[in-house]
Amino acid sequence: MMEKIEEEILFLEASSPEELDKSLMSLSQEGAAGKWRPAALSISGPKVIVRRFHLTDVPPKDVKHYLQSEALELTSLTSDDIELDYKITHTDEHNVKGVYACMPKKDLEEYLMVLDDKELNPLLATEHFLACVNALCQQEKIGQGRVGFLLFSPGKVINLFVSNNRECDLLRKIPYEDFGEAQKEIVQSLRSASAKGWPKHYDIIYYTGPFEDIDALKSAVKKIFKTELEECSVVYNPRAFLSEEGQYSLNLLNKHAFTLRQSRAIRMGMNIVLGLCLLNAAVTGLQLALKGRTIAKIKSSYQASEYQRAVELSKEIKK
């Protein structure tokens, strides 16, 4: 779990709702998690999927449809059961390129329930590796030229990103069992990305996170790619992290205008209003029924001949 507090926004990273809850309990005890404090959450782990996309001859307005179809195949869910956001990073006459992230709606709501229970106001939920990449772009570490970035995560997973003039050439998660397998996959992925365009060489390759055999990996990268593998720190800029203008800023909460607590309050209010409307309709209907019965009773209390006699008497009085 990692958090950074800056400009009143609480930055959180978690791989499970349980981990998030445990960390927030500690922050609450320290007084760092104030009531309804705005929060930004980056989620790691297999529940959230992040992919690069490259579509040919597809209008930008149809991109979401294509990405949803791919996401549904990856998750085996329906469109109502998934949250998805995407960012187009390049378009030309025939190509649309960018990145997208998705995760099951049920799993995302479990994270939101934790934030809601702790009385925090979620502004953003994104995939952790993309948050790191976006932060490095803001730090201008990922700019012109070909740049690589490795994030070593717990659970023996390597996140790999390759940029060519700020455009994503490769975005991959690499699970591994031992160092030899990890190094082989990293080298093959870096070679594959550099083979697709120009320039072929890497200006630099950054990394962050613990890796047991990092010295051996540095030697291999320097020997094969003639470049340095340099450690870097990821510094989140609040405005850049939440801004839609970020190169790789995605928000899985883009369809959530309210917190879960606010949504429940709105639904409760709507149910109360609907109930009052139904009650008013029932009362009005009962009143109309009672008036109808009264009218019918009055009508049945006299005969037509009596009515005619009353009319004749009224005429005589007027004479």
PDB file of N, CA, C and O in Angstrom, residues 273-291:
ATOM      1  N   VAL A 273     -40.367  10.241  -2.901  1.00  0.00           N
ATOM      2  CA  VAL A 273     -41.200  11.072  -3.776  1.00  0.00           C
ATOM      3  C   VAL A 273     -42.199  10.211  -4.547  1.00  0.00           C
ATOM      4  O   VAL A 273     -43.390  10.561  -4.664  1.00  0.00           O
ATOM      5  N   LEU A 274     -41.720   9.070  -5.065  1.00  0.00           N
ATOM      6  CA  LEU A 274     -42.609   8.179  -5.805  1.00  0.00           C
ATOM      7  C   LEU A 274     -43.708   7.656  -4.893  1.00  0.00           C
ATOM      8  O   LEU A 274     -44.887   7.569  -5.293  1.00  0.00           O
ATOM      9  N   GLY A 275     -43.332   7.306  -3.650  1.00  0.00           N
ATOM     10  CA  GLY A 275     -44.326   6.821  -2.698  1.00  0.00           C
ATOM     11  C   GLY A 275     -45.382   7.865  -2.390  1.00  0.00           C
ATOM     12  O   GLY A 275     -46.581   7.551  -2.312  1.00  0.00           O
ATOM     13  N   LEU A 276     -44.927   9.144  -2.220  1.00  0.00           N
ATOM     14  CA  LEU A 276     -45.877  10.225  -1.956  1.00  0.00           C
ATOM     15  C   LEU A 276     -46.808  10.447  -3.150  1.00  0.00           C
ATOM     16  O   LEU A 276     -48.004  10.716  -2.972  1.00  0.00           O
ATOM     17  N   CYS A 277     -46.252  10.339  -4.360  1.00  0.00           N
ATOM     18  CA  CYS A 277     -47.078  10.491  -5.567  1.00  0.00           C
ATOM     19  C   CYS A 277     -48.142   9.398  -5.641  1.00  0.00           C
ATOM     20  O   CYS A 277     -49.315   9.654  -5.956  1.00  0.00           O
ATOM     21  N   LEU A 278     -47.732   8.166  -5.348  1.00  0.00           N
ATOM     22  CA  LEU A 278     -48.689   7.052  -5.364  1.00  0.00           C
ATOM     23  C   LEU A 278     -49.753   7.228  -4.285  1.00  0.00           C
ATOM     24  O   LEU A 278     -50.932   6.935  -4.511  1.00  0.00           O
ATOM     25  N   LEU A 279     -49.315   7.689  -3.094  1.00  0.00           N
ATOM     26  CA  LEU A 279     -50.273   7.911  -2.006  1.00  0.00           C
ATOM     27  C   LEU A 279     -51.264   9.010  -2.375  1.00  0.00           C
ATOM     28  O   LEU A 279     -52.479   8.873  -2.136  1.00  0.00           O
ATOM     29  N   ASN A 280     -50.758  10.102  -3.004  1.00  0.00           N
ATOM     30  CA  ASN A 280     -51.636  11.185  -3.425  1.00  0.00           C
ATOM     31  C   ASN A 280     -52.635  10.704  -4.473  1.00  0.00           C
ATOM     32  O   ASN A 280     -53.822  11.064  -4.430  1.00  0.00           O
ATOM     33  N   ALA A 281     -52.138   9.870  -5.412  1.00  0.00           N
ATOM     34  CA  ALA A 281     -53.036   9.325  -6.440  1.00  0.00           C
ATOM     35  C   ALA A 281     -54.105   8.439  -5.810  1.00  0.00           C
ATOM     36  O   ALA A 281     -55.277   8.464  -6.217  1.00  0.00           O
ATOM     37  N   ALA A 282     -53.693   7.654  -4.806  1.00  0.00           N
ATOM     38  CA  ALA A 282     -54.662   6.770  -4.143  1.00  0.00           C
ATOM     39  C   ALA A 282     -55.718   7.581  -3.395  1.00  0.00           C
ATOM     40  O   ALA A 282     -56.922   7.264  -3.435  1.00  0.00           O
ATOM     41  N   VAL A 283     -55.290   8.664  -2.683  1.00  0.00           N
ATOM     42  CA  VAL A 283     -56.231   9.504  -1.947  1.00  0.00           C
ATOM     43  C   VAL A 283     -57.199  10.193  -2.901  1.00  0.00           C
ATOM     44  O   VAL A 283     -58.419  10.258  -2.664  1.00  0.00           O
ATOM     45  N   THR A 284     -56.658  10.723  -4.008  1.00  0.00           N
ATOM     46  CA  THR A 284     -57.503  11.385  -5.012  1.00  0.00           C
ATOM     47  C   THR A 284     -58.518  10.408  -5.595  1.00  0.00           C
ATOM     48  O   THR A 284     -59.703  10.734  -5.775  1.00  0.00           O
ATOM     49  N   GLY A 285     -58.036   9.191  -5.896  1.00  0.00           N
ATOM     50  CA  GLY A 285     -58.940   8.175  -6.425  1.00  0.00           C
ATOM     51  C   GLY A 285     -60.043   7.824  -5.449  1.00  0.00           C
ATOM     52  O   GLY A 285     -61.206   7.643  -5.840  1.00  0.00           O
ATOM     53  N   LEU A 286     -59.682   7.743  -4.144  1.00  0.00           N
ATOM     54  CA  LEU A 286     -60.686   7.427  -3.119  1.00  0.00           C
ATOM     55  C   LEU A 286     -61.704   8.546  -3.003  1.00  0.00           C
ATOM     56  O   LEU A 286     -62.921   8.292  -2.870  1.00  0.00           O
ATOM     57  N   GLN A 287     -61.211   9.808  -3.063  1.00  0.00           N
ATOM     58  CA  GLN A 287     -62.137  10.943  -2.988  1.00  0.00           C
ATOM     59  C   GLN A 287     -63.103  10.947  -4.164  1.00  0.00           C
ATOM     60  O   GLN A 287     -64.314  11.205  -3.998  1.00  0.00           O
ATOM     61  N   LEU A 288     -62.613  10.655  -5.350  1.00  0.00           N
ATOM     62  CA  LEU A 288     -63.483  10.608  -6.529  1.00  0.00           C
ATOM     63  C   LEU A 288     -64.510   9.488  -6.404  1.00  0.00           C
ATOM     64  O   LEU A 288     -65.682   9.646  -6.781  1.00  0.00           O
ATOM     65  N   ALA A 289     -64.045   8.360  -5.863  1.00  0.00           N
ATOM     66  CA  ALA A 289     -64.975   7.232  -5.688  1.00  0.00           C
ATOM     67  C   ALA A 289     -66.081   7.585  -4.702  1.00  0.00           C
ATOM     68  O   ALA A 289     -67.259   7.259  -4.915  1.00  0.00           O
ATOM     69  N   LEU A 290     -65.716   8.265  -3.583  1.00  0.00           N
ATOM     70  CA  LEU A 290     -66.719   8.656  -2.588  1.00  0.00           C
ATOM     71  C   LEU A 290     -67.713   9.667  -3.162  1.00  0.00           C
ATOM     72  O   LEU A 290     -68.924   9.586  -2.907  1.00  0.00           O
ATOM     73  N   LYS A 291     -67.201  10.630  -3.956  1.00  0.00           N
ATOM     74  CA  LYS A 291     -68.110  11.603  -4.591  1.00  0.00           C
ATOM     75  C   LYS A 291     -69.048  10.920  -5.576  1.00  0.00           C
ATOM     76  O   LYS A 291     -70.229  11.257  -5.661  1.00  0.00           O
TER      77      LYS A 291
END
